[in-house]
């Protein structure tokens, strides 16, 4: 009888340990940071512009993620992202300021076997909707939504590196780098020239695990 009881206790302990080891978790969080953004422009003759410069823009998002066995992480997010570029044409400083509402998702794969640390490369995709924007040429400002110079939607593919550390059993802190490249031509232009969004984004975040 004692042996049976002991076997049950050991078996339960092992099962509990395995369930804890492979337990899946849900996460909610907020991330914010800054992106260095630019345009890639290719004219109708296939020539790439080299006079466009990076500009700093803000980014913030709210996200929900689900981790499986502390290794695979699926994430959905909604947020705001700034984009744009600048150049100098005929001694006039020109700058584009675009503001997008983002809806996206990502898959991340944890390469650390540690319950407290999470280091994961991954891929993501975001559908971005232009909510406002302007083009400044010297002292003059032009509303790009009103002029319909830019399309109302963009699609961005991203390469992601995500680091997360558990501060407590429930609270985590994260740092993330994203390289994003626009799939669509964002300009409304009848010629064959193309303009795409490009960004390097650094985000810090905090959230809850449950």
PDB file of C-alpha atoms in Angstrom:
ATOM      1  CA  UNK A   1       0.000   0.000   0.000  1.00  0.00           C
ATOM      2  CA  UNK A   2       2.791   2.387   0.892  1.00  0.00           C
ATOM      3  CA  UNK A   3       4.539   1.547  -2.374  1.00  0.00           C
ATOM      4  CA  UNK A   4       1.359   2.255  -4.354  1.00  0.00           C
ATOM      5  CA  UNK A   5       0.857   5.571  -2.513  1.00  0.00           C
ATOM      6  CA  UNK A   6       4.476   6.518  -3.067  1.00  0.00           C
ATOM      7  CA  UNK A   7       4.214   5.640  -6.763  1.00  0.00           C
ATOM      8  CA  UNK A   8       1.092   7.807  -7.092  1.00  0.00           C
ATOM      9  CA  UNK A   9       2.820  10.740  -5.381  1.00  0.00           C
ATOM     10  CA  UNK A  10       5.913  10.388  -7.587  1.00  0.00           C
ATOM     11  CA  UNK A  11       3.786  10.002 -10.700  1.00  0.00           C
ATOM     12  CA  UNK A  12       1.702  13.068  -9.829  1.00  0.00           C
ATOM     13  CA  UNK A  13       4.834  15.096  -9.106  1.00  0.00           C
ATOM     14  CA  UNK A  14       6.371  14.118 -12.443  1.00  0.00           C
ATOM     15  CA  UNK A  15       3.147  14.888 -14.322  1.00  0.00           C
ATOM     16  CA  UNK A  16       2.854  18.257 -12.570  1.00  0.00           C
ATOM     17  CA  UNK A  17       6.464  19.072 -13.375  1.00  0.00           C
ATOM     18  CA  UNK A  18       5.984  18.179 -17.022  1.00  0.00           C
ATOM     19  CA  UNK A  19       2.781  20.222 -17.243  1.00  0.00           C
ATOM     20  CA  UNK A  20       4.565  23.223 -15.735  1.00  0.00           C
ATOM     21  CA  UNK A  21       7.483  22.807 -18.086  1.00  0.00           C
ATOM     22  CA  UNK A  22       5.291  22.680 -21.180  1.00  0.00           C
ATOM     23  CA  UNK A  23       2.609  25.047 -19.955  1.00  0.00           C
ATOM     24  CA  UNK A  24       1.320  27.535 -22.489  1.00  0.00           C
ATOM     25  CA  UNK A  25       0.739  31.173 -21.550  1.00  0.00           C
ATOM     26  CA  UNK A  26      -1.150  34.178 -22.792  1.00  0.00           C
ATOM     27  CA  UNK A  27       0.437  37.631 -22.718  1.00  0.00           C
ATOM     28  CA  UNK A  28      -0.837  41.181 -23.066  1.00  0.00           C
ATOM     29  CA  UNK A  29       1.490  44.144 -23.411  1.00  0.00           C
ATOM     30  CA  UNK A  30       2.283  47.580 -24.703  1.00  0.00           C
ATOM     31  CA  UNK A  31       5.393  48.518 -26.676  1.00  0.00           C
ATOM     32  CA  UNK A  32       6.657  51.916 -27.704  1.00  0.00           C
ATOM     33  CA  UNK A  33       9.762  53.319 -29.287  1.00  0.00           C
ATOM     34  CA  UNK A  34      11.213  55.051 -32.277  1.00  0.00           C
ATOM     35  CA  UNK A  35      11.762  54.091 -35.874  1.00  0.00           C
ATOM     36  CA  UNK A  36      14.252  55.381 -38.400  1.00  0.00           C
ATOM     37  CA  UNK A  37      12.174  55.453 -41.560  1.00  0.00           C
ATOM     38  CA  UNK A  38      12.836  56.182 -45.197  1.00  0.00           C
ATOM     39  CA  UNK A  39      11.456  55.620 -48.681  1.00  0.00           C
ATOM     40  CA  UNK A  40      12.979  53.500 -51.394  1.00  0.00           C
ATOM     41  CA  UNK A  41      12.227  55.189 -54.714  1.00  0.00           C
ATOM     42  CA  UNK A  42      12.804  53.756 -58.190  1.00  0.00           C
ATOM     43  CA  UNK A  43      11.849  55.891 -61.189  1.00  0.00           C
ATOM     44  CA  UNK A  44      10.225  54.646 -64.379  1.00  0.00           C
ATOM     45  CA  UNK A  45      13.658  54.088 -65.945  1.00  0.00           C
ATOM     46  CA  UNK A  46      14.709  51.795 -63.099  1.00  0.00           C
ATOM     47  CA  UNK A  47      17.031  54.301 -61.416  1.00  0.00           C
ATOM     48  CA  UNK A  48      17.115  54.219 -57.614  1.00  0.00           C
ATOM     49  CA  UNK A  49      17.114  57.524 -55.749  1.00  0.00           C
ATOM     50  CA  UNK A  50      20.102  58.062 -53.456  1.00  0.00           C
ATOM     51  CA  UNK A  51      19.151  61.473 -52.061  1.00  0.00           C
ATOM     52  CA  UNK A  52      16.428  60.321 -49.652  1.00  0.00           C
ATOM     53  CA  UNK A  53      17.333  60.516 -45.958  1.00  0.00           C
ATOM     54  CA  UNK A  54      16.126  58.690 -42.841  1.00  0.00           C
ATOM     55  CA  UNK A  55      13.902  60.491 -40.342  1.00  0.00           C
ATOM     56  CA  UNK A  56      12.877  59.573 -36.783  1.00  0.00           C
ATOM     57  CA  UNK A  57       9.247  58.683 -36.129  1.00  0.00           C
ATOM     58  CA  UNK A  58       7.377  57.345 -33.093  1.00  0.00           C
ATOM     59  CA  UNK A  59       5.697  53.957 -32.808  1.00  0.00           C
ATOM     60  CA  UNK A  60       3.381  52.375 -30.220  1.00  0.00           C
ATOM     61  CA  UNK A  61       1.341  49.185 -30.168  1.00  0.00           C
ATOM     62  CA  UNK A  62      -0.844  47.027 -27.964  1.00  0.00           C
ATOM     63  CA  UNK A  63      -0.373  43.312 -28.368  1.00  0.00           C
ATOM     64  CA  UNK A  64      -1.733  39.935 -27.362  1.00  0.00           C
ATOM     65  CA  UNK A  65       0.443  36.849 -27.700  1.00  0.00           C
ATOM     66  CA  UNK A  66       0.183  33.154 -26.983  1.00  0.00           C
ATOM     67  CA  UNK A  67       3.258  31.088 -26.216  1.00  0.00           C
ATOM     68  CA  UNK A  68       3.376  27.321 -26.626  1.00  0.00           C
ATOM     69  CA  UNK A  69       5.867  25.371 -24.500  1.00  0.00           C
ATOM     70  CA  UNK A  70       7.791  28.627 -23.986  1.00  0.00           C
ATOM     71  CA  UNK A  71       9.154  28.161 -27.500  1.00  0.00           C
ATOM     72  CA  UNK A  72       6.617  29.173 -30.133  1.00  0.00           C
ATOM     73  CA  UNK A  73       4.920  32.537 -29.837  1.00  0.00           C
ATOM     74  CA  UNK A  74       2.005  33.791 -31.921  1.00  0.00           C
ATOM     75  CA  UNK A  75       1.246  37.496 -31.618  1.00  0.00           C
ATOM     76  CA  UNK A  76      -1.468  39.891 -32.761  1.00  0.00           C
ATOM     77  CA  UNK A  77      -1.164  43.649 -32.386  1.00  0.00           C
ATOM     78  CA  UNK A  78      -2.802  46.976 -33.094  1.00  0.00           C
ATOM     79  CA  UNK A  79      -0.975  50.276 -33.011  1.00  0.00           C
ATOM     80  CA  UNK A  80       0.256  53.533 -34.460  1.00  0.00           C
ATOM     81  CA  UNK A  81       3.327  53.932 -36.637  1.00  0.00           C
ATOM     82  CA  UNK A  82       4.953  57.020 -38.113  1.00  0.00           C
ATOM     83  CA  UNK A  83       6.727  56.882 -41.453  1.00  0.00           C
ATOM     84  CA  UNK A  84       8.357  59.270 -43.883  1.00  0.00           C
ATOM     85  CA  UNK A  85      11.531  60.580 -45.449  1.00  0.00           C
ATOM     86  CA  UNK A  86      13.308  63.806 -46.333  1.00  0.00           C
ATOM     87  CA  UNK A  87      15.357  65.231 -49.178  1.00  0.00           C
ATOM     88  CA  UNK A  88      16.591  68.497 -50.630  1.00  0.00           C
ATOM     89  CA  UNK A  89      15.382  69.449 -54.095  1.00  0.00           C
ATOM     90  CA  UNK A  90      16.583  72.680 -55.756  1.00  0.00           C
ATOM     91  CA  UNK A  91      17.633  74.081 -52.347  1.00  0.00           C
ATOM     92  CA  UNK A  92      14.202  73.368 -50.852  1.00  0.00           C
ATOM     93  CA  UNK A  93      14.031  71.044 -47.869  1.00  0.00           C
ATOM     94  CA  UNK A  94      11.317  68.472 -48.519  1.00  0.00           C
ATOM     95  CA  UNK A  95       9.895  66.160 -45.868  1.00  0.00           C
ATOM     96  CA  UNK A  96       7.107  63.583 -45.830  1.00  0.00           C
ATOM     97  CA  UNK A  97       5.258  62.766 -42.605  1.00  0.00           C
ATOM     98  CA  UNK A  98       2.906  59.786 -42.751  1.00  0.00           C
ATOM     99  CA  UNK A  99       0.837  58.384 -39.879  1.00  0.00           C
ATOM    100  CA  UNK A 100      -0.489  54.838 -40.052  1.00  0.00           C
ATOM    101  CA  UNK A 101      -2.852  52.690 -37.989  1.00  0.00           C
ATOM    102  CA  UNK A 102      -1.307  49.212 -37.899  1.00  0.00           C
ATOM    103  CA  UNK A 103      -2.970  45.801 -37.607  1.00  0.00           C
ATOM    104  CA  UNK A 104      -0.596  42.877 -37.673  1.00  0.00           C
ATOM    105  CA  UNK A 105       0.681  39.553 -36.503  1.00  0.00           C
ATOM    106  CA  UNK A 106       3.964  37.747 -36.002  1.00  0.00           C
ATOM    107  CA  UNK A 107       5.455  34.325 -35.372  1.00  0.00           C
ATOM    108  CA  UNK A 108       8.505  34.115 -33.063  1.00  0.00           C
ATOM    109  CA  UNK A 109      10.681  31.128 -32.131  1.00  0.00           C
ATOM    110  CA  UNK A 110      12.459  31.123 -28.764  1.00  0.00           C
ATOM    111  CA  UNK A 111      16.079  29.918 -28.964  1.00  0.00           C
ATOM    112  CA  UNK A 112      16.620  29.940 -25.181  1.00  0.00           C
ATOM    113  CA  UNK A 113      15.538  27.052 -22.934  1.00  0.00           C
ATOM    114  CA  UNK A 114      14.908  29.317 -19.967  1.00  0.00           C
ATOM    115  CA  UNK A 115      11.635  30.088 -18.171  1.00  0.00           C
ATOM    116  CA  UNK A 116      12.740  33.634 -17.290  1.00  0.00           C
ATOM    117  CA  UNK A 117      14.356  34.738 -20.564  1.00  0.00           C
ATOM    118  CA  UNK A 118      12.983  34.718 -24.081  1.00  0.00           C
ATOM    119  CA  UNK A 119      15.141  35.481 -27.147  1.00  0.00           C
ATOM    120  CA  UNK A 120      13.289  34.930 -30.374  1.00  0.00           C
ATOM    121  CA  UNK A 121      13.837  35.778 -34.025  1.00  0.00           C
ATOM    122  CA  UNK A 122      10.726  35.807 -36.158  1.00  0.00           C
ATOM    123  CA  UNK A 123       8.714  37.253 -38.985  1.00  0.00           C
ATOM    124  CA  UNK A 124       5.741  39.583 -39.021  1.00  0.00           C
ATOM    125  CA  UNK A 125       3.295  41.237 -41.369  1.00  0.00           C
ATOM    126  CA  UNK A 126       1.252  44.404 -40.845  1.00  0.00           C
ATOM    127  CA  UNK A 127      -1.611  45.975 -42.727  1.00  0.00           C
ATOM    128  CA  UNK A 128      -1.204  49.745 -42.393  1.00  0.00           C
ATOM    129  CA  UNK A 129      -3.928  52.316 -43.035  1.00  0.00           C
ATOM    130  CA  UNK A 130      -2.990  55.946 -43.660  1.00  0.00           C
ATOM    131  CA  UNK A 131      -4.807  58.128 -41.131  1.00  0.00           C
ATOM    132  CA  UNK A 132      -3.020  61.419 -41.889  1.00  0.00           C
ATOM    133  CA  UNK A 133       0.028  62.781 -43.648  1.00  0.00           C
ATOM    134  CA  UNK A 134       1.710  65.844 -45.031  1.00  0.00           C
ATOM    135  CA  UNK A 135       4.438  66.841 -47.431  1.00  0.00           C
ATOM    136  CA  UNK A 136       6.461  69.912 -46.478  1.00  0.00           C
ATOM    137  CA  UNK A 137       8.308  71.761 -49.231  1.00  0.00           C
ATOM    138  CA  UNK A 138      10.167  74.664 -47.685  1.00  0.00           C
ATOM    139  CA  UNK A 139       7.552  76.684 -45.766  1.00  0.00           C
ATOM    140  CA  UNK A 140       4.615  75.105 -47.629  1.00  0.00           C
ATOM    141  CA  UNK A 141       2.567  72.187 -46.330  1.00  0.00           C
ATOM    142  CA  UNK A 142       0.374  69.854 -48.372  1.00  0.00           C
ATOM    143  CA  UNK A 143      -2.121  67.311 -47.037  1.00  0.00           C
ATOM    144  CA  UNK A 144      -1.288  64.039 -48.822  1.00  0.00           C
ATOM    145  CA  UNK A 145      -4.668  62.482 -47.993  1.00  0.00           C
ATOM    146  CA  UNK A 146      -6.514  65.445 -49.419  1.00  0.00           C
ATOM    147  CA  UNK A 147      -4.375  65.444 -52.552  1.00  0.00           C
ATOM    148  CA  UNK A 148      -4.510  61.619 -52.703  1.00  0.00           C
ATOM    149  CA  UNK A 149      -0.790  61.569 -53.440  1.00  0.00           C
ATOM    150  CA  UNK A 150      -0.404  58.423 -51.329  1.00  0.00           C
ATOM    151  CA  UNK A 151      -2.469  55.270 -51.185  1.00  0.00           C
ATOM    152  CA  UNK A 152      -4.614  54.667 -48.140  1.00  0.00           C
ATOM    153  CA  UNK A 153      -3.150  51.220 -47.392  1.00  0.00           C
ATOM    154  CA  UNK A 154       0.266  49.600 -47.190  1.00  0.00           C
ATOM    155  CA  UNK A 155       1.431  46.085 -46.331  1.00  0.00           C
ATOM    156  CA  UNK A 156       4.716  45.689 -44.450  1.00  0.00           C
ATOM    157  CA  UNK A 157       6.785  42.518 -44.005  1.00  0.00           C
ATOM    158  CA  UNK A 158       9.157  42.509 -41.038  1.00  0.00           C
ATOM    159  CA  UNK A 159      12.130  40.596 -39.712  1.00  0.00           C
ATOM    160  CA  UNK A 160      11.943  40.637 -35.910  1.00  0.00           C
ATOM    161  CA  UNK A 161      14.289  39.962 -32.998  1.00  0.00           C
ATOM    162  CA  UNK A 162      12.472  39.922 -29.659  1.00  0.00           C
ATOM    163  CA  UNK A 163      13.994  39.752 -26.163  1.00  0.00           C
ATOM    164  CA  UNK A 164      11.860  39.315 -23.069  1.00  0.00           C
ATOM    165  CA  UNK A 165      12.753  38.969 -19.380  1.00  0.00           C
ATOM    166  CA  UNK A 166      10.340  38.013 -16.599  1.00  0.00           C
ATOM    167  CA  UNK A 167      10.556  40.609 -13.808  1.00  0.00           C
ATOM    168  CA  UNK A 168       8.166  38.584 -11.636  1.00  0.00           C
ATOM    169  CA  UNK A 169       6.057  35.500 -12.248  1.00  0.00           C
ATOM    170  CA  UNK A 170       3.478  37.703 -13.994  1.00  0.00           C
ATOM    171  CA  UNK A 171       5.257  40.841 -15.269  1.00  0.00           C
ATOM    172  CA  UNK A 172       7.720  40.989 -18.155  1.00  0.00           C
ATOM    173  CA  UNK A 173       9.928  43.575 -19.836  1.00  0.00           C
ATOM    174  CA  UNK A 174      10.878  43.399 -23.506  1.00  0.00           C
ATOM    175  CA  UNK A 175      13.133  44.909 -26.137  1.00  0.00           C
ATOM    176  CA  UNK A 176      12.524  44.383 -29.828  1.00  0.00           C
ATOM    177  CA  UNK A 177      14.180  45.293 -33.113  1.00  0.00           C
ATOM    178  CA  UNK A 178      12.220  45.261 -36.370  1.00  0.00           C
ATOM    179  CA  UNK A 179      13.333  45.717 -39.937  1.00  0.00           C
ATOM    180  CA  UNK A 180      10.298  46.518 -42.049  1.00  0.00           C
ATOM    181  CA  UNK A 181       9.908  46.764 -45.815  1.00  0.00           C
ATOM    182  CA  UNK A 182       6.771  47.810 -47.664  1.00  0.00           C
ATOM    183  CA  UNK A 183       5.325  45.361 -50.161  1.00  0.00           C
ATOM    184  CA  UNK A 184       3.119  47.876 -51.978  1.00  0.00           C
ATOM    185  CA  UNK A 185       3.933  50.991 -53.944  1.00  0.00           C
ATOM    186  CA  UNK A 186       2.528  53.701 -51.658  1.00  0.00           C
ATOM    187  CA  UNK A 187       2.230  56.490 -54.254  1.00  0.00           C
ATOM    188  CA  UNK A 188      -0.778  57.101 -56.482  1.00  0.00           C
ATOM    189  CA  UNK A 189       1.121  57.578 -59.719  1.00  0.00           C
ATOM    190  CA  UNK A 190       0.223  56.562 -63.257  1.00  0.00           C
ATOM    191  CA  UNK A 191       3.879  56.055 -64.221  1.00  0.00           C
ATOM    192  CA  UNK A 192       5.892  52.931 -63.423  1.00  0.00           C
ATOM    193  CA  UNK A 193       7.884  54.587 -60.643  1.00  0.00           C
ATOM    194  CA  UNK A 194       7.622  52.939 -57.201  1.00  0.00           C
ATOM    195  CA  UNK A 195       7.916  54.264 -53.656  1.00  0.00           C
ATOM    196  CA  UNK A 196       8.029  51.886 -50.695  1.00  0.00           C
ATOM    197  CA  UNK A 197       8.320  52.306 -46.941  1.00  0.00           C
ATOM    198  CA  UNK A 198      11.504  51.163 -45.194  1.00  0.00           C
ATOM    199  CA  UNK A 199      12.146  51.227 -41.435  1.00  0.00           C
ATOM    200  CA  UNK A 200      14.448  50.178 -38.609  1.00  0.00           C
ATOM    201  CA  UNK A 201      12.461  50.203 -35.367  1.00  0.00           C
ATOM    202  CA  UNK A 202      13.515  49.738 -31.718  1.00  0.00           C
ATOM    203  CA  UNK A 203      10.758  49.100 -29.161  1.00  0.00           C
ATOM    204  CA  UNK A 204      10.659  48.613 -25.425  1.00  0.00           C
ATOM    205  CA  UNK A 205       7.645  47.042 -23.786  1.00  0.00           C
ATOM    206  CA  UNK A 206       6.048  45.831 -20.598  1.00  0.00           C
ATOM    207  CA  UNK A 207       3.257  43.367 -20.086  1.00  0.00           C
ATOM    208  CA  UNK A 208       1.532  40.623 -18.126  1.00  0.00           C
ATOM    209  CA  UNK A 209       1.659  36.851 -18.436  1.00  0.00           C
ATOM    210  CA  UNK A 210      -1.337  34.788 -17.397  1.00  0.00           C
TER     211      UNK A 210
END
